[in-house]
CSV table of N, CA, C and O in Angstrom, one decimal:
chain,number,residue,atom,x,y,z
A,148,GLU,N,36.6,39.6,-30.1
A,148,GLU,CA,37.7,39.2,-30.9
A,148,GLU,C,38.6,38.5,-29.8
A,148,GLU,O,39.2,38.9,-29.0
A,149,PRO,N,39.2,37.3,-30.4
A,149,PRO,CA,40.2,36.5,-29.5
A,149,PRO,C,41.5,37.2,-29.5
A,149,PRO,O,41.8,37.7,-30.6
A,150,GLU,N,42.1,37.2,-28.4
A,150,GLU,CA,43.5,37.6,-28.3
A,150,GLU,C,44.4,36.5,-28.7
A,150,GLU,O,44.4,35.4,-28.0
A,151,ILE,N,45.4,36.6,-29.7
A,151,ILE,CA,46.3,35.5,-30.1
A,151,ILE,C,47.6,36.1,-30.2
A,151,ILE,O,47.7,37.0,-30.9
A,152,ARG,N,48.5,35.5,-29.3
A,152,ARG,CA,50.1,35.9,-29.4
A,152,ARG,C,50.8,34.8,-30.0
A,152,ARG,O,50.6,33.6,-29.7
A,153,THR,N,51.7,35.2,-30.8
A,153,THR,CA,52.5,34.0,-31.4
A,153,THR,C,54.1,34.6,-31.3
A,153,THR,O,54.5,35.8,-31.5
A,154,TYR,N,55.0,33.8,-30.8
A,154,TYR,CA,56.4,34.1,-30.6
A,154,TYR,C,57.2,32.8,-30.4
A,154,TYR,O,56.7,31.8,-30.4
A,155,PRO,N,58.6,32.8,-30.7
A,155,PRO,CA,59.4,33.9,-30.9
A,155,PRO,C,59.3,34.2,-32.5
A,155,PRO,O,59.0,33.2,-33.1
A,156,ASN,N,59.8,35.2,-32.9
A,156,ASN,CA,60.0,35.7,-34.2
A,156,ASN,C,61.1,36.4,-34.5
A,156,ASN,O,61.3,37.7,-34.1
A,157,PRO,N,62.3,35.9,-35.0
A,157,PRO,CA,62.4,34.6,-35.8
A,157,PRO,C,62.4,33.5,-34.8
A,157,PRO,O,62.6,33.5,-33.6
A,158,ALA,N,62.0,32.4,-35.5
A,158,ALA,CA,61.9,31.1,-34.7
A,158,ALA,C,63.0,30.1,-35.2
A,158,ALA,O,63.5,30.2,-36.3
A,159,SER,N,63.4,29.2,-34.4
A,159,SER,CA,64.4,28.1,-34.8
A,159,SER,C,63.8,26.8,-34.6
A,159,SER,O,63.7,26.1,-35.6
A,160,ASP,N,63.3,26.3,-33.4
A,160,ASP,CA,62.8,24.9,-33.3
A,160,ASP,C,61.4,25.0,-32.8
A,160,ASP,O,60.6,23.8,-32.7
A,161,HIS,N,60.8,25.9,-32.6
A,161,HIS,CA,59.3,26.1,-32.1
A,161,HIS,C,58.7,27.5,-32.2
A,161,HIS,O,59.4,28.4,-32.4
A,162,ILE,N,57.3,27.5,-32.4
A,162,ILE,CA,56.6,28.7,-32.0
A,162,ILE,C,55.6,28.4,-31.0
A,162,ILE,O,54.8,27.4,-31.0
A,163,VAL,N,55.4,29.4,-30.2
A,163,VAL,CA,54.4,29.3,-29.1
A,163,VAL,C,53.1,30.0,-29.5
A,163,VAL,O,53.3,31.2,-30.2
A,164,ILE,N,52.0,29.5,-29.4
A,164,ILE,CA,50.8,30.1,-29.9
A,164,ILE,C,50.0,30.2,-28.5
A,164,ILE,O,49.6,29.3,-27.9
A,165,GLU,N,49.6,31.4,-28.1
A,165,GLU,CA,48.9,31.7,-27.0
A,165,GLU,C,47.3,32.3,-27.4
A,165,GLU,O,47.4,33.2,-28.0
A,166,ILE,N,46.3,31.6,-27.0
A,166,ILE,CA,45.0,31.8,-27.4
A,166,ILE,C,44.3,32.1,-26.0
A,166,ILE,O,44.1,31.3,-25.3
A,167,ASN,N,43.8,33.4,-26.0
A,167,ASN,CA,42.8,33.7,-24.8
A,167,ASN,C,41.6,34.1,-25.2
A,167,ASN,O,41.2,35.1,-25.5
A,168,ASP,N,40.8,32.9,-25.5
A,168,ASP,CA,39.3,33.0,-25.9
A,168,ASP,C,38.6,31.6,-25.3
A,168,ASP,O,38.9,30.7,-25.9
A,169,ALA,N,37.7,31.9,-24.5
A,169,ALA,CA,37.1,30.8,-23.8
A,169,ALA,C,36.1,30.2,-24.8
A,169,ALA,O,35.8,29.0,-24.7
A,170,SER,N,35.7,30.9,-25.8
A,170,SER,CA,34.7,30.4,-26.7
A,170,SER,C,35.5,29.4,-27.9
A,170,SER,O,34.8,28.6,-28.6
A,171,ALA,N,36.8,29.5,-28.0
A,171,ALA,CA,37.5,28.8,-28.8
A,171,ALA,C,38.1,27.5,-28.3
A,171,ALA,O,39.2,27.7,-27.9
A,172,ALA,N,37.3,26.5,-28.1
A,172,ALA,CA,37.8,25.2,-27.5
A,172,ALA,C,38.9,24.5,-28.3
A,172,ALA,O,39.9,24.1,-27.9
A,173,ARG,N,38.7,24.5,-29.7
A,173,ARG,CA,39.6,23.9,-30.6
A,173,ARG,C,39.9,24.9,-31.6
A,173,ARG,O,39.2,25.6,-32.3
A,174,VAL,N,41.3,24.9,-32.1
A,174,VAL,CA,41.8,25.8,-32.9
A,174,VAL,C,42.7,25.0,-34.0
A,174,VAL,O,43.4,24.2,-33.5
A,175,GLN,N,42.5,25.3,-35.1
A,175,GLN,CA,43.3,25.0,-36.2
A,175,GLN,C,44.6,25.7,-36.5
A,175,GLN,O,44.3,26.9,-36.8
A,176,ALA,N,45.8,25.2,-36.5
A,176,ALA,CA,47.0,26.0,-36.7
A,176,ALA,C,47.7,25.4,-37.8
A,176,ALA,O,47.9,24.2,-37.7
A,177,THR,N,48.0,26.0,-38.8
A,177,THR,CA,48.7,25.5,-40.0
A,177,THR,C,49.8,26.4,-40.5
A,177,THR,O,49.6,27.5,-40.5
A,178,LEU,N,50.9,25.7,-40.6
A,178,LEU,CA,52.2,26.6,-41.0
A,178,LEU,C,52.3,26.2,-42.5
A,178,LEU,O,52.4,25.1,-43.0
A,179,PHE,N,52.6,27.4,-43.4
A,179,PHE,CA,52.7,27.2,-44.8
A,179,PHE,C,54.0,27.7,-45.3
A,179,PHE,O,54.4,28.8,-44.6
A,180,ASN,N,54.6,27.0,-46.3
A,180,ASN,CA,55.9,27.6,-46.8
A,180,ASN,C,55.6,28.8,-47.6
A,180,ASN,O,54.4,29.2,-47.7
A,181,SER,N,56.7,29.3,-48.2
A,181,SER,CA,56.6,30.5,-49.1
A,181,SER,C,55.8,30.4,-50.3
A,181,SER,O,55.3,31.3,-50.9
A,182,VAL,N,55.6,29.2,-50.7
A,182,VAL,CA,54.7,29.0,-51.9
A,182,VAL,C,53.4,28.3,-51.7
A,182,VAL,O,52.5,28.1,-52.5
A,183,GLY,N,53.0,28.5,-50.3
A,183,GLY,CA,51.6,28.2,-50.0
A,183,GLY,C,51.3,26.8,-49.6
A,183,GLY,O,50.3,26.4,-49.5
A,184,THR,N,52.4,25.8,-49.5
A,184,THR,CA,52.2,24.5,-49.4
A,184,THR,C,52.2,24.3,-47.7
A,184,THR,O,53.1,24.7,-47.0
A,185,PRO,N,51.2,23.6,-47.1
A,185,PRO,CA,51.2,23.3,-45.8
A,185,PRO,C,52.3,22.4,-45.2
A,185,PRO,O,52.6,21.4,-46.1
A,186,VAL,N,53.2,22.8,-44.3
A,186,VAL,CA,54.3,21.9,-43.9
A,186,VAL,C,54.0,21.2,-42.5
A,186,VAL,O,54.5,20.3,-42.2
A,187,LEU,N,53.1,21.9,-41.7
A,187,LEU,CA,52.6,21.4,-40.3
A,187,LEU,C,51.1,21.8,-40.1
A,187,LEU,O,51.0,23.0,-40.3
A,188,SER,N,50.3,20.9,-39.4
A,188,SER,CA,48.9,21.4,-39.1
A,188,SER,C,48.7,20.7,-38.0
A,188,SER,O,48.9,19.4,-37.9
A,189,LYS,N,47.9,21.2,-37.0
A,189,LYS,CA,47.6,20.6,-35.8
A,189,LYS,C,46.3,21.3,-35.4
A,189,LYS,O,46.0,22.4,-35.6
A,190,VAL,N,45.5,20.6,-34.6
A,190,VAL,CA,44.2,21.0,-34.0
A,190,VAL,C,44.8,21.2,-32.4
A,190,VAL,O,45.3,20.3,-31.9
A,191,ILE,N,44.7,22.4,-32.1
A,191,ILE,CA,45.1,22.6,-30.5
A,191,ILE,C,43.9,23.3,-29.9
A,191,ILE,O,43.0,23.8,-30.2
A,192,ASP,N,44.2,23.2,-28.3
A,192,ASP,CA,43.3,23.6,-27.6
A,192,ASP,C,43.6,25.2,-27.3
A,192,ASP,O,44.5,25.5,-27.5
A,193,SER,N,42.6,25.8,-26.8
A,193,SER,CA,42.8,27.3,-26.5
A,193,SER,C,43.8,27.4,-25.2
A,193,SER,O,43.9,26.4,-24.4
A,194,GLY,N,44.4,28.4,-25.2
A,194,GLY,CA,45.6,28.5,-24.0
A,194,GLY,C,47.0,28.5,-24.7
A,194,GLY,O,47.0,28.6,-26.0
A,195,PRO,N,48.0,28.4,-23.9
A,195,PRO,CA,49.4,28.2,-24.5
A,195,PRO,C,49.6,26.9,-25.2
A,195,PRO,O,49.2,25.9,-24.7
A,196,TYR,N,50.2,27.1,-26.3
A,196,TYR,CA,50.7,25.8,-27.1
A,196,TYR,C,52.0,25.8,-27.7
A,196,TYR,O,52.2,26.9,-28.5
A,197,MET,N,52.8,24.9,-27.6
A,197,MET,CA,54.3,24.9,-28.2
A,197,MET,C,54.1,24.3,-29.5
A,197,MET,O,54.0,22.9,-29.5
A,198,PHE,N,54.2,24.9,-30.6
A,198,PHE,CA,54.1,24.1,-32.0
A,198,PHE,C,55.5,23.9,-32.6
A,198,PHE,O,56.5,24.7,-32.8
A,199,CYS,N,56.0,22.6,-32.2
A,199,CYS,CA,57.3,22.2,-32.4
A,199,CYS,C,57.7,22.0,-33.8
A,199,CYS,O,56.8,21.4,-34.6
A,200,LEU,N,58.6,22.5,-34.4
A,200,LEU,CA,58.9,22.6,-35.9
A,200,LEU,C,59.8,21.4,-36.1
A,200,LEU,O,60.6,21.0,-35.3
A,201,PRO,N,59.5,20.7,-37.2
A,201,PRO,CA,60.4,19.5,-37.5
A,201,PRO,C,61.7,19.9,-38.0
A,201,PRO,O,62.0,20.9,-38.6
A,202,GLU,N,62.7,19.0,-37.6
A,202,GLU,CA,64.2,19.2,-37.9
A,202,GLU,C,64.4,19.4,-39.3
A,202,GLU,O,65.5,20.2,-39.7
A,203,ARG,N,63.7,18.7,-40.1
A,203,ARG,CA,63.8,18.8,-41.7
A,203,ARG,C,63.2,20.2,-42.3
A,203,ARG,O,63.5,20.5,-43.4
A,204,ILE,N,62.6,21.2,-41.4
A,204,ILE,CA,62.3,22.3,-42.0
A,204,ILE,C,63.4,23.2,-42.6
A,204,ILE,O,64.4,23.5,-41.7
A,205,LYS,N,63.2,23.9,-43.7
A,205,LYS,CA,64.2,24.7,-44.3
A,205,LYS,C,64.0,26.3,-43.8
A,205,LYS,O,62.8,26.5,-43.4
A,206,PRO,N,65.1,26.9,-43.5
A,206,PRO,CA,65.1,28.2,-43.2
A,206,PRO,C,64.3,29.0,-44.2
A,206,PRO,O,64.5,28.7,-45.4
A,207,GLY,N,63.7,30.1,-43.8
A,207,GLY,CA,62.8,30.8,-44.7
A,207,GLY,C,61.8,31.4,-44.1
A,207,GLY,O,61.7,31.5,-43.0
A,208,VAL,N,60.9,32.1,-45.0
A,208,VAL,CA,59.6,32.8,-44.7
A,208,VAL,C,58.5,31.9,-44.7
A,208,VAL,O,58.2,31.2,-45.7
A,209,TYR,N,57.6,31.8,-43.5
A,209,TYR,CA,56.5,31.1,-43.4
A,209,TYR,C,55.3,31.8,-43.1
A,209,TYR,O,55.5,32.8,-42.2
A,210,LEU,N,54.2,31.2,-43.3
A,210,LEU,CA,52.9,32.0,-42.7
A,210,LEU,C,52.4,31.0,-41.7
A,210,LEU,O,52.2,29.7,-42.2
A,211,LEU,N,51.8,31.4,-40.6
A,211,LEU,CA,51.1,30.6,-39.8
A,211,LEU,C,49.6,31.2,-39.7
A,211,LEU,O,49.4,32.2,-39.4
A,212,LYS,N,48.9,30.1,-40.0
A,212,LYS,CA,47.4,30.5,-40.0
A,212,LYS,C,46.7,29.9,-38.8
A,212,LYS,O,46.9,28.6,-38.5
A,213,VAL,N,46.1,30.7,-38.1
A,213,VAL,CA,45.3,30.3,-36.8
A,213,VAL,C,43.8,30.4,-37.0
A,213,VAL,O,43.5,31.6,-37.2
A,214,ALA,N,43.0,29.5,-37.1
A,214,ALA,CA,41.5,29.7,-37.3
A,214,ALA,C,40.8,29.0,-36.2
A,214,ALA,O,41.1,27.8,-35.8
A,215,SER,N,39.6,29.7,-35.9
A,215,SER,CA,38.6,29.1,-34.9
A,215,SER,C,37.2,29.9,-35.2
A,215,SER,O,37.2,31.1,-35.4
A,216,ASN,N,36.2,29.1,-35.0
A,216,ASN,CA,34.9,29.6,-35.1
A,216,ASN,C,34.6,30.4,-36.3
A,216,ASN,O,34.1,31.4,-36.3
A,217,GLY,N,35.1,30.1,-37.4
A,217,GLY,CA,35.1,30.7,-38.7
A,217,GLY,C,35.8,32.0,-38.8
A,217,GLY,O,35.8,32.7,-39.9
A,218,LYS,N,36.6,32.2,-37.9
A,218,LYS,CA,37.5,33.5,-38.0
A,218,LYS,C,38.9,32.9,-38.0
A,218,LYS,O,39.3,32.0,-37.3
A,219,GLY,N,39.9,33.7,-38.6
A,219,GLY,CA,41.4,33.4,-38.5
A,219,GLY,C,42.1,34.5,-38.6
A,219,GLY,O,41.9,35.7,-38.8
A,220,LEU,N,43.4,34.3,-38.4
A,220,LEU,CA,44.5,35.2,-38.6
A,220,LEU,C,45.8,34.6,-39.2
A,220,LEU,O,46.0,33.4,-39.2
A,221,ILE,N,46.4,35.4,-39.9
A,221,ILE,CA,47.7,34.9,-40.5
A,221,ILE,C,49.0,35.7,-39.9
A,221,ILE,O,48.9,36.8,-40.1
A,222,ARG,N,50.0,35.1,-39.5
A,222,ARG,CA,51.3,35.8,-39.1
A,222,ARG,C,52.3,35.4,-40.0
A,222,ARG,O,52.6,34.1,-40.3
A,223,LYS,N,53.2,36.2,-40.2
A,223,LYS,CA,54.5,35.9,-40.9
A,223,LYS,C,55.6,35.6,-39.9
A,223,LYS,O,55.8,36.4,-38.9
A,224,PHE,N,56.4,34.5,-40.2
A,224,PHE,CA,57.4,34.0,-39.3
A,224,PHE,C,58.7,33.9,-40.3
A,224,PHE,O,58.6,33.3,-41.4
A,225,LEU,N,59.7,34.2,-39.6
A,225,LEU,CA,61.1,33.8,-40.1
A,225,LEU,C,61.6,32.5,-39.5
A,225,LEU,O,61.7,32.8,-38.1
A,226,ILE,N,61.8,31.5,-40.1
A,226,ILE,CA,62.5,30.5,-39.5
A,226,ILE,C,63.9,30.2,-39.8
A,226,ILE,O,64.2,30.2,-41.0
A,227,CYS,N,64.5,30.3,-38.8
A,227,CYS,CA,66.1,30.1,-38.9
A,227,CYS,C,66.7,28.9,-39.1
A,227,CYS,O,67.8,28.7,-39.4
A,228,GLY,N,66.1,27.9,-38.8
A,228,GLY,CA,66.5,26.5,-38.7
A,228,GLY,C,67.2,26.2,-37.3
A,228,GLY,O,67.4,27.1,-36.4
A,229,TYR,N,67.6,24.9,-37.0
A,229,TYR,CA,68.3,24.5,-35.8
A,229,TYR,C,69.6,25.0,-35.6
A,229,TYR,O,70.4,25.0,-36.4
């Protein structure tokens, strides 16, 4: 099972995703708003990655889905805005 850390929470302008899994070369990270609409999606490499949030993002509760090799996890984030 890959070790995935995400922080800070609450977030303002970025979320850091740390993936420690040598078998997960490419990872899909998608941020969803409270009604399930994707607001940001990136394919990232394993290791630390800074997921920069757009300035237009509204404060609220968001879900971050990180998926690789057919497995995934979802983390809840509070985004406070800039």
